[in-house]
Short mmCIF file of C-alpha atoms in Angstrom, two decimals:
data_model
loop_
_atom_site.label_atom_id
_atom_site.label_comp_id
_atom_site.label_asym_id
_atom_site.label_seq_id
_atom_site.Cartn_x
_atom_site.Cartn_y
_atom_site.Cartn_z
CA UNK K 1 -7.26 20.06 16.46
CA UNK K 2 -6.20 19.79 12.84
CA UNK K 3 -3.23 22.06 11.50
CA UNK K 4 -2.98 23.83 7.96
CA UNK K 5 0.64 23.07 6.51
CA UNK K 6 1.38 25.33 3.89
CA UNK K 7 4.47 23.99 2.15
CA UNK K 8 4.77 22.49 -1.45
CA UNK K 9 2.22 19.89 -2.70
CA UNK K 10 5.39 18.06 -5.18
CA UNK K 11 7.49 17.00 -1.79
CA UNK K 12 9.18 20.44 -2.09
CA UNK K 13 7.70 22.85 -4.29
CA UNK K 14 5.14 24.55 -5.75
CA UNK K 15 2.68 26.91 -3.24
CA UNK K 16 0.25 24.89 -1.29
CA UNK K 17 -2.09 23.92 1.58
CA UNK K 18 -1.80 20.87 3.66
CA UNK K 19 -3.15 19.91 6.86
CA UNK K 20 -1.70 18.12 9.59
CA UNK K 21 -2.28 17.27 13.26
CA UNK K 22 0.35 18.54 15.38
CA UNK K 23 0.77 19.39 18.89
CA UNK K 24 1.05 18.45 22.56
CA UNK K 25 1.46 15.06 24.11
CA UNK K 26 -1.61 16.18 26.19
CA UNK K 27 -4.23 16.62 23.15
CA UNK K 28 -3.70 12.70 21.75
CA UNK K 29 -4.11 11.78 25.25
CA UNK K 30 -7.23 13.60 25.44
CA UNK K 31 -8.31 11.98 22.58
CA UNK K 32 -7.60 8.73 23.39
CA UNK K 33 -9.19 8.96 26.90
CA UNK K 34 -12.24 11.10 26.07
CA UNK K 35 -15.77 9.77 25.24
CA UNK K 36 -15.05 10.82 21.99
CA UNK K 37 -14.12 8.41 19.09
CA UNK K 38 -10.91 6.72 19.73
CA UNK K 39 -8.20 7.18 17.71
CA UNK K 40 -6.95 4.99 15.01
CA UNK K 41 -3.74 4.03 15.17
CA UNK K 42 -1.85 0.41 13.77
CA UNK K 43 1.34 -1.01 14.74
CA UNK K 44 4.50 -1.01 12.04
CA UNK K 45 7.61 -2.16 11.64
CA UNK K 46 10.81 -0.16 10.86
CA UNK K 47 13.25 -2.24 9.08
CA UNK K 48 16.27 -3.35 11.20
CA UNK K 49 14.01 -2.92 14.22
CA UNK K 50 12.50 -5.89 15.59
CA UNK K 51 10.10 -3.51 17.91
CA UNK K 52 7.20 -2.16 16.54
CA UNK K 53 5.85 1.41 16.36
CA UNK K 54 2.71 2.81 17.46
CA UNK K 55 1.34 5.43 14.38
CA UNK K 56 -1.83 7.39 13.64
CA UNK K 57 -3.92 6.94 11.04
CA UNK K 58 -5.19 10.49 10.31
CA UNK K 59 -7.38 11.09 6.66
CA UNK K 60 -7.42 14.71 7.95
CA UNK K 61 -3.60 15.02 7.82
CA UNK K 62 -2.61 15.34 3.88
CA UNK K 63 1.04 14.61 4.61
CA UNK K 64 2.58 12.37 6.83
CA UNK K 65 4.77 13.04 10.03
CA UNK K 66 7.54 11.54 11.90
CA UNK K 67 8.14 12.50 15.93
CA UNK K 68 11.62 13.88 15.77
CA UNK K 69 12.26 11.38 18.94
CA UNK K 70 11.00 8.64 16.43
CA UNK K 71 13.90 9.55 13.81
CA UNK K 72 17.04 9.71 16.37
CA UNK K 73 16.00 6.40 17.97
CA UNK K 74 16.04 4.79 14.44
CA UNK K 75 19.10 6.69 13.45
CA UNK K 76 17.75 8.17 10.49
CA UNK K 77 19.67 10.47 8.22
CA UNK K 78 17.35 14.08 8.30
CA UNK K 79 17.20 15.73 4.75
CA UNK K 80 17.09 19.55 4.77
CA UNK K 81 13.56 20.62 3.33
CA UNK K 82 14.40 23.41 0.24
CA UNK K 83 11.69 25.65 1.48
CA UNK K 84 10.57 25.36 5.13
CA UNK K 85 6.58 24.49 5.50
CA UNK K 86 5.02 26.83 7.73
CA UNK K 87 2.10 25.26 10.04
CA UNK K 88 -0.57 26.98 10.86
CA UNK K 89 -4.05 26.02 12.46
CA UNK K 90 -7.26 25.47 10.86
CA UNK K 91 -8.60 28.55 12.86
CA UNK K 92 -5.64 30.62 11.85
CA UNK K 93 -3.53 30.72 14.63
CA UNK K 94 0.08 29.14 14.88
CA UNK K 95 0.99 26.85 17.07
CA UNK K 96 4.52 26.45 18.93
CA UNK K 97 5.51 23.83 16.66
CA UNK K 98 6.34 26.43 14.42
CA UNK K 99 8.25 25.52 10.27
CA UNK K 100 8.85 22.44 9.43
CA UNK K 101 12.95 22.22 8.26
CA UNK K 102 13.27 18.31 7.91
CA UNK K 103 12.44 15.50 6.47
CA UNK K 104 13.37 11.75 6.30
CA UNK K 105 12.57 8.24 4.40
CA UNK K 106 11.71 5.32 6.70
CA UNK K 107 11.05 1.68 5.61
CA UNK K 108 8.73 -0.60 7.21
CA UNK K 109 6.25 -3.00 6.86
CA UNK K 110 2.64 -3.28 7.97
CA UNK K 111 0.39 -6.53 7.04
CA UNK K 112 2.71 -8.36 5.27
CA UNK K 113 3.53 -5.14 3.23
CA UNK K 114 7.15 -3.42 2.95
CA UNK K 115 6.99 0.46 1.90
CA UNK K 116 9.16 3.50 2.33
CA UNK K 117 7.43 6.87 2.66
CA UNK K 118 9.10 10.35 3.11
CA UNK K 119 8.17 11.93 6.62
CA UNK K 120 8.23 15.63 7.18
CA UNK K 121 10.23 15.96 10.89
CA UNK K 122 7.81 17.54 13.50
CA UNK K 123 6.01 16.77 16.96
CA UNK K 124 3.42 14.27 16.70
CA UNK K 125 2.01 13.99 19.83
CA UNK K 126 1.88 10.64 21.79
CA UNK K 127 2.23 8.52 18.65
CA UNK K 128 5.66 7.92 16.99
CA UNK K 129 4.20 8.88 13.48
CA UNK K 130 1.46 10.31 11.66
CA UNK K 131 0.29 8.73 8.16
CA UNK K 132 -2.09 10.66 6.11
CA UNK K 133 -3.99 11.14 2.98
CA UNK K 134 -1.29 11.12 0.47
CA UNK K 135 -0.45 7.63 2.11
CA UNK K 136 -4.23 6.48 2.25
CA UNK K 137 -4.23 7.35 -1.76
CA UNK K 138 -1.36 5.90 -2.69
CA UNK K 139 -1.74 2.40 -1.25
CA UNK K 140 -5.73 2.54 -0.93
CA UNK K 141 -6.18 -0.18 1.99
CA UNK K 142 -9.30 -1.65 3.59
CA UNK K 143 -10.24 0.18 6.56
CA UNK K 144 -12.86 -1.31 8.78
CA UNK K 145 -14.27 1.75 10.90
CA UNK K 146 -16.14 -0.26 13.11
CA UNK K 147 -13.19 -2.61 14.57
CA UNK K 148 -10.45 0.17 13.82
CA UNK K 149 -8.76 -2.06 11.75
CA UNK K 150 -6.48 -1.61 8.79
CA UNK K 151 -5.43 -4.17 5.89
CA UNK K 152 -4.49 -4.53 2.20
CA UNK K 153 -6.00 -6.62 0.04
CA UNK K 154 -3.89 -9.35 -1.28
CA UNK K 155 -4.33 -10.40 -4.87
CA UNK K 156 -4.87 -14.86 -5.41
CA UNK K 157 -2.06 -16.92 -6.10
CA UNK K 158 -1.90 -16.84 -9.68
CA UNK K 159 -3.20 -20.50 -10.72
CA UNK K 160 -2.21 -21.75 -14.05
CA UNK K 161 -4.92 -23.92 -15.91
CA UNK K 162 -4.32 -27.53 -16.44
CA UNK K 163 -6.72 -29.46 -18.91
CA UNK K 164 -7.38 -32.74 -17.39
CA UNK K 165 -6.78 -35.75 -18.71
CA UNK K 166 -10.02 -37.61 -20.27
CA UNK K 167 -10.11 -41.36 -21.30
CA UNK K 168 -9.56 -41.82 -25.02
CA UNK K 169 -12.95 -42.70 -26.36
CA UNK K 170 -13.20 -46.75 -27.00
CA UNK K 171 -15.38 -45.65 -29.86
CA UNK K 172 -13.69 -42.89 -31.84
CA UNK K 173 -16.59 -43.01 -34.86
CA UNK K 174 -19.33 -42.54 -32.44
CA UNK K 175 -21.45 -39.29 -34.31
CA UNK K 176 -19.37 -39.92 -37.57
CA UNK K 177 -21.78 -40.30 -40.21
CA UNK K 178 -21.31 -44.22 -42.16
CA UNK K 179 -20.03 -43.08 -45.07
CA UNK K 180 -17.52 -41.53 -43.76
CA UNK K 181 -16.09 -45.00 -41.85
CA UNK K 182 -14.01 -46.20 -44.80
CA UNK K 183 -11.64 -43.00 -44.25
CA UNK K 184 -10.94 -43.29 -40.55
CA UNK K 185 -7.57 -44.66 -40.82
CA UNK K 186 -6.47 -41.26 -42.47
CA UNK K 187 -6.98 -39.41 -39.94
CA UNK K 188 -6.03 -42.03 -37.44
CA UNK K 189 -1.89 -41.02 -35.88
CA UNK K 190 -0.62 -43.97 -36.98
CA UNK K 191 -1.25 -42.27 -40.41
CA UNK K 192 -1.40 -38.94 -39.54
CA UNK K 193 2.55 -39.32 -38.23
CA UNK K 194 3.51 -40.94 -41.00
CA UNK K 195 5.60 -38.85 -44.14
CA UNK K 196 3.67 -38.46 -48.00
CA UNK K 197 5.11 -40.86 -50.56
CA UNK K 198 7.54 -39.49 -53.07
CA UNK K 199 6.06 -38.93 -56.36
CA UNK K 200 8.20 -39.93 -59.50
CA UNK K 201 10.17 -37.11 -61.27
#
């Protein structure tokens, strides 16, 4: 069931409301094995770990969380929160999880993609992390609903234009008026290259 964080919209500060999906190992499962919609989660990859992480994608969460398990098996420094964020249900009600004190900054990649996004410490569930709206916003990727997939969009090799090469014309007067033959060698480049005669002082 979604969560209500109320914390501090800027990171840490300023009063707020967030949401989040927090809770037992047993409610993901039930997700996941219920006729309901399955979840939607994508594989990343921390940096300096060659084994990849199962993660939530969850538009109803506005932050994004990390599995306290998650941040002591990649050895991640925690950073005390200023203010603690205090989670509380949709409904009203609190659940065990109880404040949120932590916080830390992984790096990992995803579709060819490096980022490093600040994760508030607290249980996710089944999955290792929980990415949200604030992440959906900031790097806007293609979802495909249907398939449960998730990409970016990769801008085109930058291609630099190249005029190409045409055959010199064998007849360079061709659409010049007559009249106007006599003066062709003036504009020719054997002429055209060549420097004004010095008038007498």
């Amino acid at each position: 069931m979604p969560h209500r964080l109320e914390g501090y919209p800027i990171e840490d500060q300023g009063k707020a409301k967030e949401t989040a999906k927090i809770g037992e190992d047993s409610k993901y499962q039930l997700g996941k094995d219920s006729k309901m919609s399955p979840l939607f989660t994508i594989l990343i990859t921390p940096e300096k770990k060659a084994e990849p992480l199962e993660v939530l994608i969850d538009s109803g969460a506005t932050s994004s969380f990390l599995h306290p398990h998650t941040a002591e098996a990649l050895c991640l420094p925690l950073i005390d929160l200023p203010y603690p964020r205090t989670v509380t249900m949709l409904d009203g009600s609190s659940p065990q999880a109880g404040k949120i004190w932590k916080k830390a900054n992984l790096t990992f990649s995803f579709n060819g993609k490096q980022m490093t996004k600040t994760f508030l410490i607290c249980n996710t569930g089944s999955h290792a992390a929980i990415l949200g709206l604030k992440w959906l916003d900031a790097h806007n990727p293609e979802i495909d609903w249907n398939q449960r997939t998730l990409s970016f969009s990769h801008a085109p090799p930058e291609h630099i234009a190249i005029a190409e090469e045409e055959e010199a014309n064998q007849n360079p007067l061709e659409g010049v008026p007559s009249e106007y033959h006599q003066y062709a060698k003036v504009f020719g480049e054997e002429e055209f290259n060549k420097l004004p005669p010095h008038a007498a002082l």
